[in-house]
C-alpha positions as a Python dict, from the first residue, in 0.01 Angstrom:
ca = {
    (1, 'X'): (0, 0, 0),
    (2, 'X'): (177, 251, -229),
    (3, 'X'): (334, 96, -536),
    (4, 'X'): (703, 37, -461),
    (5, 'X'): (809, 204, -786),
    (6, 'X'): (658, 532, -663),
    (7, 'X'): (819, 557, -319),
    (8, 'X'): (1050, 848, -246),
    (9, 'X'): (1287, 926, 43),
    (10, 'X'): (1257, 1296, 132),
    (11, 'X'): (1519, 1466, 350),
    (12, 'X'): (1322, 1683, 595),
    (13, 'X'): (1622, 1763, 816),
    (14, 'X'): (1998, 1762, 784),
    (15, 'X'): (2252, 1861, 521),
    (16, 'X'): (2035, 1752, 229),
    (17, 'X'): (1708, 1898, 358),
    (18, 'X'): (1461, 1944, 74),
    (19, 'X'): (1613, 1677, -148),
    (20, 'X'): (1427, 1365, -262),
    (21, 'X'): (1557, 1027, -376),
    (22, 'X'): (1312, 825, -590),
    (23, 'X'): (1335, 451, -524),
    (24, 'X'): (1313, 171, -776),
    (25, 'X'): (1205, -189, -722),
    (26, 'X'): (1486, -429, -623),
    (27, 'X'): (1697, -130, -513),
    (28, 'X'): (1925, -140, -209),
    (29, 'X'): (2070, 176, -55),
    (30, 'X'): (2326, 160, 224),
    (31, 'X'): (2355, 475, 438),
    (32, 'X'): (2684, 554, 609),
    (33, 'X'): (3008, 750, 622),
    (34, 'X'): (3194, 508, 393),
    (35, 'X'): (3268, 656, 49),
    (36, 'X'): (3117, 352, -124),
    (37, 'X'): (2782, 378, 60),
    (38, 'X'): (2472, 442, -148),
    (39, 'X'): (2383, 748, 66),
    (40, 'X'): (2695, 909, 216),
    (41, 'X'): (2637, 1110, 537),
    (42, 'X'): (2968, 1239, 671),
    (43, 'X'): (2910, 1315, 1039),
    (44, 'X'): (3018, 1178, 1375),
    (45, 'X'): (2680, 1029, 1464),
    (46, 'X'): (2677, 811, 1150),
    (47, 'X'): (2868, 481, 1129),
    (48, 'X'): (3063, 376, 818),
    (49, 'X'): (2784, 134, 725),
    (50, 'X'): (2495, 258, 933),
    (51, 'X'): (2170, 126, 783),
    (52, 'X'): (2024, -19, 465),
    (53, 'X'): (1705, 57, 272),
    (54, 'X'): (1576, -227, 58),
    (55, 'X'): (1282, -204, -181),
    (56, 'X'): (1177, -549, -299),
    (57, 'X'): (862, -758, -345),
    (58, 'X'): (631, -459, -291),
    (59, 'X'): (786, -381, 48),
    (60, 'X'): (1032, -116, 166),
    (61, 'X'): (1239, -214, 468),
    (62, 'X'): (1517, -54, 666),
    (63, 'X'): (1777, -249, 862),
    (64, 'X'): (2030, -116, 1110),
    (65, 'X'): (2376, -253, 1027),
    (66, 'X'): (2512, -256, 1381),
    (67, 'X'): (2558, 122, 1398),
    (68, 'X'): (2703, 283, 1710),
    (69, 'X'): (2426, 538, 1762),
    (70, 'X'): (2131, 345, 1624),
    (71, 'X'): (1860, 392, 1363),
    (72, 'X'): (1519, 525, 1466),
    (73, 'X'): (1181, 498, 1296),
    (74, 'X'): (902, 719, 1433),
    (75, 'X'): (1096, 757, 1757),
    (76, 'X'): (1165, 388, 1811),
    (77, 'X'): (1509, 231, 1787),
    (78, 'X'): (1493, -52, 1533),
    (79, 'X'): (1689, -347, 1402),
    (80, 'X'): (1483, -418, 1090),
    (81, 'X'): (1130, -301, 1008),
    (82, 'X'): (900, -251, 712),
    (83, 'X'): (834, 113, 623),
    (84, 'X'): (514, 274, 502),
    (85, 'X'): (427, 612, 363),
    (86, 'X'): (462, 884, 625),
    (87, 'X'): (724, 704, 837),
    (88, 'X'): (1020, 913, 954),
    (89, 'X'): (1371, 772, 983),
    (90, 'X'): (1640, 937, 1197),
    (91, 'X'): (2004, 865, 1107),
    (92, 'X'): (2255, 1097, 1272),
    (93, 'X'): (2114, 1447, 1225),
    (94, 'X'): (1925, 1359, 907),
    (95, 'X'): (1555, 1281, 910),
    (96, 'X'): (1412, 1111, 603),
    (97, 'X'): (1040, 1080, 539),
    (98, 'X'): (887, 809, 320),
    (99, 'X'): (649, 971, 70),
    (100, 'X'): (483, 857, -249),
    (101, 'X'): (577, 981, -592),
    (102, 'X'): (231, 1141, -614),
    (103, 'X'): (297, 1364, -311),
    (104, 'X'): (658, 1440, -397),
    (105, 'X'): (660, 1800, -512),
    (106, 'X'): (771, 1882, -863),
    (107, 'X'): (937, 2192, -719),
    (108, 'X'): (1158, 1989, -487),
    (109, 'X'): (1501, 1900, -613),
    (110, 'X'): (1540, 1540, -719),
    (111, 'X'): (1886, 1417, -633),
    (112, 'X'): (2112, 1122, -677),
    (113, 'X'): (2196, 950, -348),
    (114, 'X'): (2442, 1182, -165),
    (115, 'X'): (2803, 1082, -230),
    (116, 'X'): (3037, 1364, -116),
    (117, 'X'): (3400, 1307, -208),
    (118, 'X'): (3544, 1479, 100),
    (119, 'X'): (3428, 1542, 453),
    (120, 'X'): (3274, 1887, 506),
    (121, 'X'): (3495, 2146, 672),
    (122, 'X'): (3408, 2349, 976),
    (123, 'X'): (3161, 2265, 1254),
    (124, 'X'): (2887, 2012, 1188),
    (125, 'X'): (2558, 2160, 1076),
    (126, 'X'): (2275, 2144, 1321),
    (127, 'X'): (1968, 1936, 1260),
    (128, 'X'): (1716, 2174, 1108),
    (129, 'X'): (1384, 2173, 929),
    (130, 'X'): (1025, 2295, 928),
    (131, 'X'): (769, 2192, 1189),
    (132, 'X'): (508, 2173, 913),
    (133, 'X'): (712, 1875, 782),
    (134, 'X'): (775, 1714, 1120),
    (135, 'X'): (547, 1826, 1406),
    (136, 'X'): (721, 1909, 1733),
    (137, 'X'): (581, 1608, 1924),
    (138, 'X'): (724, 1373, 1658),
    (139, 'X'): (1056, 1557, 1654),
    (140, 'X'): (1088, 1548, 2033),
    (141, 'X'): (1002, 1177, 2030),
    (142, 'X'): (1292, 1117, 1790),
    (143, 'X'): (1535, 1324, 1999),
    (144, 'X'): (1424, 1161, 2324),
    (145, 'X'): (1442, 804, 2194),
    (146, 'X'): (1791, 861, 2053),
    (147, 'X'): (1898, 1016, 2388),
    (148, 'X'): (2035, 1331, 2228),
    (149, 'X'): (2175, 1628, 2418),
    (150, 'X'): (2140, 1983, 2291),
    (151, 'X'): (1901, 2273, 2247),
    (152, 'X'): (1596, 2250, 2023),
    (153, 'X'): (1543, 2607, 1896),
    (154, 'X'): (1203, 2676, 1740),
    (155, 'X'): (1133, 3001, 1556),
    (156, 'X'): (763, 3074, 1502),
    (157, 'X'): (637, 3411, 1381),
    (158, 'X'): (782, 3662, 1629),
    (159, 'X'): (868, 3408, 1900),
    (160, 'X'): (1178, 3198, 1964),
    (161, 'X'): (1141, 2899, 2194),
    (162, 'X'): (1412, 2674, 2330),
    (163, 'X'): (1380, 2326, 2479),
    (164, 'X'): (1693, 2191, 2647),
    (165, 'X'): (1767, 1818, 2649),
    (166, 'X'): (2031, 1608, 2822),
    (167, 'X'): (2055, 1252, 2698),
    (168, 'X'): (1692, 1261, 2594),
    (169, 'X'): (1564, 1418, 2918),
    (170, 'X'): (1396, 1761, 2900),
    (171, 'X'): (1565, 1983, 3159),
    (172, 'X'): (1462, 2340, 3080),
    (173, 'X'): (1262, 2556, 2837),
    (174, 'X'): (1217, 2923, 2762),
    (175, 'X'): (1037, 3155, 2518),
    (176, 'X'): (1210, 3480, 2413),
    (177, 'X'): (1409, 3454, 2738),
    (178, 'X'): (1098, 3585, 2916),
    (179, 'X'): (1025, 3513, 3280),
    (180, 'X'): (782, 3227, 3211),
    (181, 'X'): (808, 2910, 3423),
    (182, 'X'): (1006, 2651, 3220),
    (183, 'X'): (742, 2375, 3216),
    (184, 'X'): (478, 2625, 3107),
    (185, 'X'): (712, 2745, 2831),
    (186, 'X'): (774, 2388, 2709),
    (187, 'X'): (400, 2314, 2686),
    (188, 'X'): (332, 2642, 2505),
    (189, 'X'): (601, 2555, 2249),
    (190, 'X'): (445, 2211, 2195),
    (191, 'X'): (131, 2384, 2066),
    (192, 'X'): (319, 2566, 1788),
    (193, 'X'): (236, 2432, 1442),
    (194, 'X'): (426, 2675, 1217),
    (195, 'X'): (792, 2769, 1200),
    (196, 'X'): (1138, 2624, 1174),
    (197, 'X'): (1361, 2428, 1410),
    (198, 'X'): (1732, 2381, 1469),
    (199, 'X'): (1880, 2126, 1706),
    (200, 'X'): (2200, 2289, 1827),
    (201, 'X'): (2479, 2168, 2059),
    (202, 'X'): (2437, 2234, 2432),
    (203, 'X'): (2474, 2602, 2523),
    (204, 'X'): (2771, 2719, 2727),
    (205, 'X'): (2570, 2851, 3019),
    (206, 'X'): (2448, 2708, 3346),
    (207, 'X'): (2074, 2663, 3375),
    (208, 'X'): (1869, 2520, 3661),
    (209, 'X'): (1731, 2173, 3593),
    (210, 'X'): (1370, 2262, 3661),
    (211, 'X'): (1176, 2014, 3446),
    (212, 'X'): (1363, 1682, 3445),
    (213, 'X'): (1101, 1487, 3248),
    (214, 'X'): (1141, 1228, 2978),
    (215, 'X'): (1011, 1339, 2641),
    (216, 'X'): (728, 1086, 2673),
    (217, 'X'): (623, 1228, 3012),
    (218, 'X'): (633, 1584, 2876),
    (219, 'X'): (427, 1488, 2571),
    (220, 'X'): (164, 1301, 2772),
    (221, 'X'): (113, 1589, 3015),
    (222, 'X'): (162, 1868, 2762),
    (223, 'X'): (-74, 1736, 2496),
    (224, 'X'): (-341, 1666, 2762),
    (225, 'X'): (-319, 2027, 2883),
    (226, 'X'): (-324, 2165, 2528),
    (227, 'X'): (-639, 1967, 2442),
    (228, 'X'): (-820, 2083, 2757),
    (229, 'X'): (-703, 2441, 2710),
    (230, 'X'): (-827, 2450, 2349),
    (231, 'X'): (-1170, 2349, 2475),
    (232, 'X'): (-1174, 2651, 2710),
    (233, 'X'): (-1033, 2920, 2481),
    (234, 'X'): (-1376, 3045, 2374),
    (235, 'X'): (-1450, 3134, 2737),
    (236, 'X'): (-1124, 3326, 2787),
    (237, 'X'): (-1106, 3699, 2705),
    (238, 'X'): (-849, 3833, 2457),
    (239, 'X'): (-494, 3837, 2590),
    (240, 'X'): (-483, 4218, 2590),
    (241, 'X'): (-794, 4236, 2812),
    (242, 'X'): (-755, 4438, 3132),
    (243, 'X'): (-874, 4257, 3445),
    (244, 'X'): (-1024, 4482, 3713),
    (245, 'X'): (-1104, 4404, 4076),
    (246, 'X'): (-1451, 4542, 4159),
    (247, 'X'): (-1485, 4783, 4451),
    (248, 'X'): (-1636, 4697, 4686),
    (249, 'X'): (-1560, 4326, 4646),
    (250, 'X'): (-1866, 4123, 4739),
    (251, 'X'): (-1769, 3752, 4715),
    (252, 'X'): (-1545, 3632, 5003),
    (253, 'X'): (-1179, 3551, 4930),
    (254, 'X'): (-1188, 3258, 5175),
    (255, 'X'): (-1380, 3057, 4916),
    (256, 'X'): (-1090, 3066, 4668),
    (257, 'X'): (-822, 2798, 4626),
    (258, 'X'): (-450, 2887, 4658),
    (259, 'X'): (-414, 2900, 4277),
    (260, 'X'): (-719, 3124, 4246),
    (261, 'X'): (-583, 3355, 4520),
    (262, 'X'): (-250, 3380, 4331),
    (263, 'X'): (-427, 3462, 4004),
    (264, 'X'): (-650, 3717, 4181),
    (265, 'X'): (-344, 3889, 4330),
    (266, 'X'): (-166, 3895, 3993),
    (267, 'X'): (-471, 4053, 3834),
    (268, 'X'): (-484, 4311, 4114),
    (269, 'X'): (-112, 4392, 4078),
    (270, 'X'): (-70, 4381, 3699),
    (271, 'X'): (-412, 4410, 3542),
    (272, 'X'): (-358, 4255, 3200),
    (273, 'X'): (-450, 3896, 3121),
    (274, 'X'): (-130, 3827, 2922),
    (275, 'X'): (85, 3931, 3219),
    (276, 'X'): (-124, 3720, 3457),
    (277, 'X'): (-79, 3413, 3237),
    (278, 'X'): (298, 3468, 3212),
    (279, 'X'): (363, 3538, 3579),
    (280, 'X'): (138, 3272, 3728),
    (281, 'X'): (334, 2976, 3861),
    (282, 'X'): (42, 2752, 3776),
    (283, 'X'): (4, 2596, 3432),
    (284, 'X'): (-174, 2787, 3156),
    (285, 'X'): (-462, 2541, 3194),
    (286, 'X'): (-499, 2595, 3570),
    (287, 'X'): (-453, 2972, 3532),
    (288, 'X'): (-715, 2988, 3257),
    (289, 'X'): (-963, 2790, 3467),
    (290, 'X'): (-898, 3026, 3759),
    (291, 'X'): (-946, 3340, 3547),
    (292, 'X'): (-1275, 3211, 3405),
    (293, 'X'): (-1404, 3126, 3754),
    (294, 'X'): (-1295, 3462, 3901),
    (295, 'X'): (-1476, 3651, 3625),
    (296, 'X'): (-1792, 3440, 3644),
    (297, 'X'): (-1805, 3460, 4025),
    (298, 'X'): (-1757, 3837, 4034),
    (299, 'X'): (-1404, 3855, 4175),
    (300, 'X'): (-1281, 4013, 3851),
    (301, 'X'): (-1440, 4197, 3564),
    (302, 'X'): (-1318, 4270, 3214),
    (303, 'X'): (-1207, 4629, 3156),
}
């Protein structure tokens, strides 16, 4: 176990993102909205005395102090638990990660425990951070367990993905507002490993509830599909590959499944693999399996 004198609390989301608080043995830090708290977080989701960190006898613990909205460690609502290096704590819109002094970056700003003298003006800042610091599955687990409502906006390279939640239930998802089926979009976003995120309030627009899965259900299904899809990627042509239907077509269409017929028709109508993947109502995994079979069996060829 890391020496208690070397433990650090790193803010990886929230108002103090990027800041680190070194901990000392026999130190107690109360987190809350009260001005006399050790770490003052002035926001609606945080109670006056929300939680308490205690570093003593070679062990760091956190205890919820009867907060209204709860304290979460690695996605689980807790009363009192021991923390270890790598654990993530969600309090309000702030996520703190337990790191060792050895891994705390010299370039990061060391800070005294936050103690603002007045409440911030204007609208509350969204929860934000980098998905290199907190992978999307972990972040979604935290949001789902705390039953949050809002829009998780992920910006990665040239793409912007959105996952919509209502009281911890995933209801909709989109990428670049393209016409990609919502569940397919959500699973694609789960595979992103670089970029930034913001958890914003619910958007003022009406969207169809087309997913309606708990975060846990989405993660179980999504991560399974991502693993299987990664194992097939070496068999799939490049996304800009043109798919051509041979003429004459020798193999009989009656031997194809409904999903394979749909993918065949999309290839006939649109030609490019990227368009086929986007327009197919089947998952990326099922569509990929169908494309590979259609090419190998002679229904399609690469242009």
